[in-house]
Coordinates of C-alpha atoms and ligand atoms in Angstrom, one line a residue:
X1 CA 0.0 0.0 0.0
X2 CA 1.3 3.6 -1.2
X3 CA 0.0 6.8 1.3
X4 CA 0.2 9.7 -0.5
X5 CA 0.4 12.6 1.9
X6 CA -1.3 15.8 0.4
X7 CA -2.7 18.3 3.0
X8 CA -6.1 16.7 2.5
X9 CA -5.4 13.8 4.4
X10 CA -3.8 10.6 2.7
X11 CA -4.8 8.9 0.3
X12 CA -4.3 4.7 0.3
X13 CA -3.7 3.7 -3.1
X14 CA -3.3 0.0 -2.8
X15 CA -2.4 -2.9 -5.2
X16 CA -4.8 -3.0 -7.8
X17 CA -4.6 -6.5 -8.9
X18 CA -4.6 -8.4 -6.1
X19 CA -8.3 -10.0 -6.7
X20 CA -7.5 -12.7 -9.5
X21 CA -9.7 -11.3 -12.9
X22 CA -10.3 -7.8 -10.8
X23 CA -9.0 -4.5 -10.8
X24 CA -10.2 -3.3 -8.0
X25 CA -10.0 0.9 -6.7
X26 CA -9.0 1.6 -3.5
X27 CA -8.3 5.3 -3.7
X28 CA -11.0 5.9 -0.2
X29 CA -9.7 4.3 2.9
X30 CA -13.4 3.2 3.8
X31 CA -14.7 1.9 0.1
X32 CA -13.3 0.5 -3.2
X33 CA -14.6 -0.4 -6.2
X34 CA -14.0 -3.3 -8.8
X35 CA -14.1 -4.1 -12.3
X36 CA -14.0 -7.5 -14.0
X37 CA -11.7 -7.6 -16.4
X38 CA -11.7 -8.8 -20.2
X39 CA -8.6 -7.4 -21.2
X40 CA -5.7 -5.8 -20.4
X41 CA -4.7 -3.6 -23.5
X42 CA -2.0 -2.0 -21.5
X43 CA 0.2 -2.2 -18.5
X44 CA 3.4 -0.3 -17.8
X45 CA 5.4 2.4 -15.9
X46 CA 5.7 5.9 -17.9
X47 CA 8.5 7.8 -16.6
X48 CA 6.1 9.5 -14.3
X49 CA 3.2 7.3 -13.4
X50 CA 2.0 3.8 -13.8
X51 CA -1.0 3.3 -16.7
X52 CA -3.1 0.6 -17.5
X53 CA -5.6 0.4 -19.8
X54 CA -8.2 -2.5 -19.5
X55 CA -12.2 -3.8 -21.3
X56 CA -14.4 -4.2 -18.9
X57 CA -18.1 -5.8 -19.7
X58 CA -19.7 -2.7 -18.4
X59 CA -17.4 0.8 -18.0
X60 CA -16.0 0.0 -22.0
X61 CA -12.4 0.6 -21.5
X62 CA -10.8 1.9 -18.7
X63 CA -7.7 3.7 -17.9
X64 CA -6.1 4.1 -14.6
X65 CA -3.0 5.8 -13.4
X66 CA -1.2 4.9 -10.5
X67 CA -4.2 3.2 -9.2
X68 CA -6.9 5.3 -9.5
X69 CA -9.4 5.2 -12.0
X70 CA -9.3 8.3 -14.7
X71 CA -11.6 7.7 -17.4
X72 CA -13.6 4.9 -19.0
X73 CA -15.1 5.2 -22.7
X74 CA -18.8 4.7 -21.3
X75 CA -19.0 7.7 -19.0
X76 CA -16.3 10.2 -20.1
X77 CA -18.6 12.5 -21.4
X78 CA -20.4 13.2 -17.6
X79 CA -17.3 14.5 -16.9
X80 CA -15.9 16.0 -19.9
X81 CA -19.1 18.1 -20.7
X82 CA -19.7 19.3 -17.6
X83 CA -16.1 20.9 -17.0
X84 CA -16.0 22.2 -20.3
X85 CA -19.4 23.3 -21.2
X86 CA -20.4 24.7 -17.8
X87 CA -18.0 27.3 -17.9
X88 CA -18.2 28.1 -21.6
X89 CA -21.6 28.6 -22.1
X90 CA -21.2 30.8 -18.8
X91 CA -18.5 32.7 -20.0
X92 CA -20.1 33.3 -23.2
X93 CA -17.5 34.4 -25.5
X94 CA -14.6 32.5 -24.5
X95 CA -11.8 32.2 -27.5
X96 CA -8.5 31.4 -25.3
X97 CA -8.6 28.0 -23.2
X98 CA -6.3 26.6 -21.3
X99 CA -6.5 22.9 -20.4
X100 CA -4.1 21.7 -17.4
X101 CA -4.1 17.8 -17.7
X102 CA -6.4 16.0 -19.7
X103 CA -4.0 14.0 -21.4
X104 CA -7.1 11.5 -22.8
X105 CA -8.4 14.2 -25.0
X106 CA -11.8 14.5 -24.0
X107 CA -11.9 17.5 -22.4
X108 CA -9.7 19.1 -25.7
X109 CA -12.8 17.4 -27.9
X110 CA -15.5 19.1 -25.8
X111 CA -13.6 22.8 -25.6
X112 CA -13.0 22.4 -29.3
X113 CA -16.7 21.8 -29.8
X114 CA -17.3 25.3 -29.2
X115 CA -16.8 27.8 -32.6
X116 CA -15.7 31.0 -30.9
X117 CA -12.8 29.0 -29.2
X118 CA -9.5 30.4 -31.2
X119 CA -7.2 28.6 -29.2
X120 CA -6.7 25.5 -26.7
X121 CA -3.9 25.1 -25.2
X122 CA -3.2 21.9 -23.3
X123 CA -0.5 21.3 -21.1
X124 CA -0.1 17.6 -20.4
X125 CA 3.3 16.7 -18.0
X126 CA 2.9 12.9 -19.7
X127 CA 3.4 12.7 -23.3
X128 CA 2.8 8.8 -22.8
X129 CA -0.9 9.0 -21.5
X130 CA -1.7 11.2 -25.2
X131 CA 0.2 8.5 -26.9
X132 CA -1.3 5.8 -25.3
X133 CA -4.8 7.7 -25.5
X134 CA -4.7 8.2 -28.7
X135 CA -3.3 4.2 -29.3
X136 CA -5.7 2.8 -27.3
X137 CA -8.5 5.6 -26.4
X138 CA -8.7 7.0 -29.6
X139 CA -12.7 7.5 -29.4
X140 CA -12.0 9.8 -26.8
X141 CA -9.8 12.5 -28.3
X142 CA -11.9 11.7 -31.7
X143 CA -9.2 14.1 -33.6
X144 CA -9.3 16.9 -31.5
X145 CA -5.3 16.9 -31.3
X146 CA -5.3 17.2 -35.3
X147 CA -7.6 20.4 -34.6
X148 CA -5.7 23.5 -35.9
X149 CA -6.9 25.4 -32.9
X150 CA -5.2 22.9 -30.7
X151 CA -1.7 23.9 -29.0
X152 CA -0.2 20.8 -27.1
X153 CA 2.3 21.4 -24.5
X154 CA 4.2 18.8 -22.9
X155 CA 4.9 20.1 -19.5
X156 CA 4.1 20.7 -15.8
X157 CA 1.2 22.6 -15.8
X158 CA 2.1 24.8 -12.2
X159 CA 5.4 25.5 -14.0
X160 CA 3.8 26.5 -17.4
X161 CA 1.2 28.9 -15.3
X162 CA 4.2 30.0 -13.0
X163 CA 5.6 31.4 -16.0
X164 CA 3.8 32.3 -19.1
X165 CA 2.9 35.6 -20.5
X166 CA -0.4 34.2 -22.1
X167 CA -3.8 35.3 -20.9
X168 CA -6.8 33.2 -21.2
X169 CA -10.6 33.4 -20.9
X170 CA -11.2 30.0 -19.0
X171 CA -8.9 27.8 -17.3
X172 CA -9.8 23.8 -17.0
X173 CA -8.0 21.8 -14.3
X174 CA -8.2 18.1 -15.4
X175 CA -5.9 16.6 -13.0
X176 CA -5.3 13.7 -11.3
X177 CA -6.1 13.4 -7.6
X178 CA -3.4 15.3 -5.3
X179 CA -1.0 12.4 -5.8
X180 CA 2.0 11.9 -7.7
X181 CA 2.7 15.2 -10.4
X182 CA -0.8 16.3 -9.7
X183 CA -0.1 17.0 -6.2
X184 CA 1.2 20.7 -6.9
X185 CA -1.9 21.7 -8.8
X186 CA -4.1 21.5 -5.7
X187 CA -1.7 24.3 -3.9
X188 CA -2.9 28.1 -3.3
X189 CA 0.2 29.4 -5.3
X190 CA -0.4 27.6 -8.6
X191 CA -4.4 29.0 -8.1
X192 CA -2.6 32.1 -7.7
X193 CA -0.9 31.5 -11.3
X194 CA -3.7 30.6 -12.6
X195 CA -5.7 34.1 -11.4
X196 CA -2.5 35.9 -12.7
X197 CA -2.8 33.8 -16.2
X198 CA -7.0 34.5 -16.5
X199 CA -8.0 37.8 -18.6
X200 CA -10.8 39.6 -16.6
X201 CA -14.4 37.9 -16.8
X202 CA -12.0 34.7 -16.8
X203 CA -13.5 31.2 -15.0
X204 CA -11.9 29.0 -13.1
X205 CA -13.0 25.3 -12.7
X206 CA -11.0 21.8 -11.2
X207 CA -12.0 18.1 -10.6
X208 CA -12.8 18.4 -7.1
X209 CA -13.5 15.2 -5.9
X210 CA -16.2 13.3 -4.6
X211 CA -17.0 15.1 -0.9
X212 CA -18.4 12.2 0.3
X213 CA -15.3 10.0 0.4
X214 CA -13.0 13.1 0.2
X215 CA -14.6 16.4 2.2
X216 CA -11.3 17.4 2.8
X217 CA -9.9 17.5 -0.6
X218 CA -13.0 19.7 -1.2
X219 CA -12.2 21.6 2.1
X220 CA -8.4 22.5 1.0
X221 CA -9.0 23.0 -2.9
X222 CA -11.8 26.0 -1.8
X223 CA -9.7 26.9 1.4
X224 CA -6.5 27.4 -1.3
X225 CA -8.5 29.3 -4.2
X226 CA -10.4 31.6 -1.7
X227 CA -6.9 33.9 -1.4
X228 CA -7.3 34.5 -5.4
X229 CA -10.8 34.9 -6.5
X230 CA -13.5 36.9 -5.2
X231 CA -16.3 34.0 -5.7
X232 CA -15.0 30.6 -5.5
X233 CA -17.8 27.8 -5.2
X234 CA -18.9 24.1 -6.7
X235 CA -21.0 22.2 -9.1
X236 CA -21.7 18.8 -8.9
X237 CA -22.3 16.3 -11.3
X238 CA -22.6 12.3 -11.1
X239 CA -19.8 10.4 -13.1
X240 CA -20.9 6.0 -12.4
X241 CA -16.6 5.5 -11.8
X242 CA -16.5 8.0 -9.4
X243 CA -18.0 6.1 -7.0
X244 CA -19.2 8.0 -3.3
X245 CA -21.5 9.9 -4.9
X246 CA -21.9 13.6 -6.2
X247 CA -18.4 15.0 -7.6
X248 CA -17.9 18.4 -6.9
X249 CA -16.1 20.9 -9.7
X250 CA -14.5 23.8 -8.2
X251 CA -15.5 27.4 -9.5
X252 CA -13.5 30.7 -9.1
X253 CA -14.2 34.0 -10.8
X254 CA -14.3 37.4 -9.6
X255 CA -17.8 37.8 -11.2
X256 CA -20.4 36.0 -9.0
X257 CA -23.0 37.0 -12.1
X258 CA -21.2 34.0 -14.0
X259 CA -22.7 31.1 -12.0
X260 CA -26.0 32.9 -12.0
X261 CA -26.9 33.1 -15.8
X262 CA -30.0 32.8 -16.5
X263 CA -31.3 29.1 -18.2
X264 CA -32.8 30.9 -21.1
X265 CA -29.4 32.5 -21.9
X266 CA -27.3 29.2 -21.5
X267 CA -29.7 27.2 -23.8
X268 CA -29.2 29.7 -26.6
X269 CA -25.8 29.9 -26.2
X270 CA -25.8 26.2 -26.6
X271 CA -28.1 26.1 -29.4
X272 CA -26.1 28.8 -31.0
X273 CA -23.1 26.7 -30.8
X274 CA -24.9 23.7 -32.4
X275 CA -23.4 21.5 -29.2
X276 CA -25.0 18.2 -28.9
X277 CA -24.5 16.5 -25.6
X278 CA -25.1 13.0 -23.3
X279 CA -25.2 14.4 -19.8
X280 CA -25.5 18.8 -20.1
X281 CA -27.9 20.0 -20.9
X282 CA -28.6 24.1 -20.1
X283 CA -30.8 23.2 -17.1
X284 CA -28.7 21.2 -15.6
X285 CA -26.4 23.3 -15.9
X286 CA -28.1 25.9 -13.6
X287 CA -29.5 23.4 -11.3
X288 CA -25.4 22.2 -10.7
X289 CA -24.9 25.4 -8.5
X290 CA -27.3 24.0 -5.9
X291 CA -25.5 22.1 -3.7
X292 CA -26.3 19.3 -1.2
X293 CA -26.3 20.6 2.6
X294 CA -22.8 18.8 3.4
X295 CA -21.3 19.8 0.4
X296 CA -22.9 23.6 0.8
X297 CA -21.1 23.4 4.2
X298 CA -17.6 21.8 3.7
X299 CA -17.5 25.1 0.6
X300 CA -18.7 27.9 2.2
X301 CA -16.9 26.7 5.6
X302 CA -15.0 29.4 7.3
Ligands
SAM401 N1 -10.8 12.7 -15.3 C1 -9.7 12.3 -14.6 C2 -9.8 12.1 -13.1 O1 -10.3 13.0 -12.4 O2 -9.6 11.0 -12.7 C3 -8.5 13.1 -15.0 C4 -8.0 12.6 -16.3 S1 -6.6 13.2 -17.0 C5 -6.0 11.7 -17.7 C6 -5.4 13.6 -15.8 C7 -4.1 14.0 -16.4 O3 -3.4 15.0 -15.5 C8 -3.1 12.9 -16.6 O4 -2.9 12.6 -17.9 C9 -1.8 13.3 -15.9 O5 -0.6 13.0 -16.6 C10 -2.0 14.9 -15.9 N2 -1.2 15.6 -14.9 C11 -0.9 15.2 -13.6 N3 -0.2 16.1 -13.0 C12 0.1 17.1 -13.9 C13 0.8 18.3 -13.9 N4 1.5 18.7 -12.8 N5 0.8 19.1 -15.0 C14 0.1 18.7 -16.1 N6 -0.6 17.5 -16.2 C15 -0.6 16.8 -15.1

């Protein structure tokens, strides 16, 4: 078993493959979750993580890094679309994104889906997971790293905020859990970059985990973006592999108007963009603002 110290409490990653025909998620100290498995596609150590990518009868293929489950091909797009559309459609006239993660594509496919965007740039620290992505997940991506728009960047995302010159109108955190490289892109100076790196009317939004399981990942993500942003809050959504429960997105903006558009306003945004979605729609995008009382407590906590 690995502990991953991280400010939010640890997190116990144990051996996935201990259960013969299982891979089996432990990333929550009380609950796990497993997947029979028909195939295993891939298995091996990048220079920075360890990825697998497996069939299962149900989730489609999944891929995990170091242990913990990051996307499967039956419910990316619960994920995908809400932490690209929600803040788009918000925004409303958002032509520089910046992707920090993400190296699957999805999230690339889903900005890119969106004709004002001029520009997305994505800066992946693993060249290996877009290789293997695109190898094995290529469904995912479906061409968005051949888009013209697209500008891939190989390299540690709290590095490349630390010191670009670039501006952009929304920022997308698709990390990894605080473990491993993803650690330093829960911390209050890289949200600090990322203020420094938004143009004004800029969003904010991360993978916030699943308050449930992890309340104080939630707790320390707002407690860290707070210093930086005049409204910071959540959305939730319900992705089947993160299991627990709601998952939270975190939200930061100086403009509390932004969470607060009106429905009729998002849905012709989204008709205006000719988007065509699984999971968003416009009124679920408003409804994501209202939060479950636990979760409205651990985010507007102290
Ligand atoms: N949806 C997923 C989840 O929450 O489980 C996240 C998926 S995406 C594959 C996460 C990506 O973040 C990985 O490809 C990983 O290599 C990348 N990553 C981790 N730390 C990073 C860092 N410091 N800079 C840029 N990318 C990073």
């Amino acid at each position: 078993m690995t502990d991953h110290p991280t400010g939010a409490g640890a997190l116990h990653v144990a051996d996935p493959w201990t259960r013969p025909g299982w891979y089996t998620e432990t990333l929550h100290g009380g609950a796990a979750q497993g997947f029979p498995v028909s195939e295993v596609r891939f298995r091996d150590h990048t220079d920075l993580q360890d990825l697998v990518i497996f069939e299962t009868p149900v989730f489609g293929k999944v891929m995990a890094l170091d242990g913990v489950i990051q996307t499967t091909t039956a419910d990316e797009h619960v994920y995908h679309e809400m932490m690209a559309h929600v803040p788009l459609l918000a925004h409303g006239a958002a032509a520089d994104v910046l992707i920090v993660g993400g190296g699957d594509g999805g999230m690339l496919r889903r900005v890119l889906m969106h004709p004002g965007v001029k520009r997305c740039t994505m800066v992946e620290i693993d060249r290996a997971v877009v290789d293997l992505s695109l190898a094995q997940l290529p469904e995912i991506s479906a061409g968005a790293f051949e888009d013209p728009r697209t500008d891939l960047v190989i390299a540690d995302g709290c590095r490349y905020v630390a010191e670009t010159d670039r501006r952009f109108d929304v920022i997308i955190i698709d990390s990894t859990d605080p473990i491993g490289p993803g650690a330093v892109l829960f911390t209050e100076t890289f949200y600090a970059d990322c203020k420094r790196c938004l143009k004004p009317g800029g969003v904010f939004v991360n993978q916030a985990s699943v308050p449930f399981l992890q309340g104080e990942e939630l707790a320390m993500i707002v407690r860290n973006l707070r210093p930086s942003f005049a409204d910071v809050t959540a959305y939730v959504g319900a992705v089947p592999t993160y299991y627990g429960g709601l998952m939270t997105f975190g939200w930061a903006s100086d403009d509390p108007s932004l969470r607060t558009v009106p429905a009729e306003t998002i849905a012709a945004r989204y008709r205006a963009a000719g988007l065509a979605t699984d999971y968003y729609t416009p009124a679920l995008h408003a409804a994501a603002f209202a939060l479950p009382a636990f979760i409205d407590r651990i985010v507007h906590a102290g």
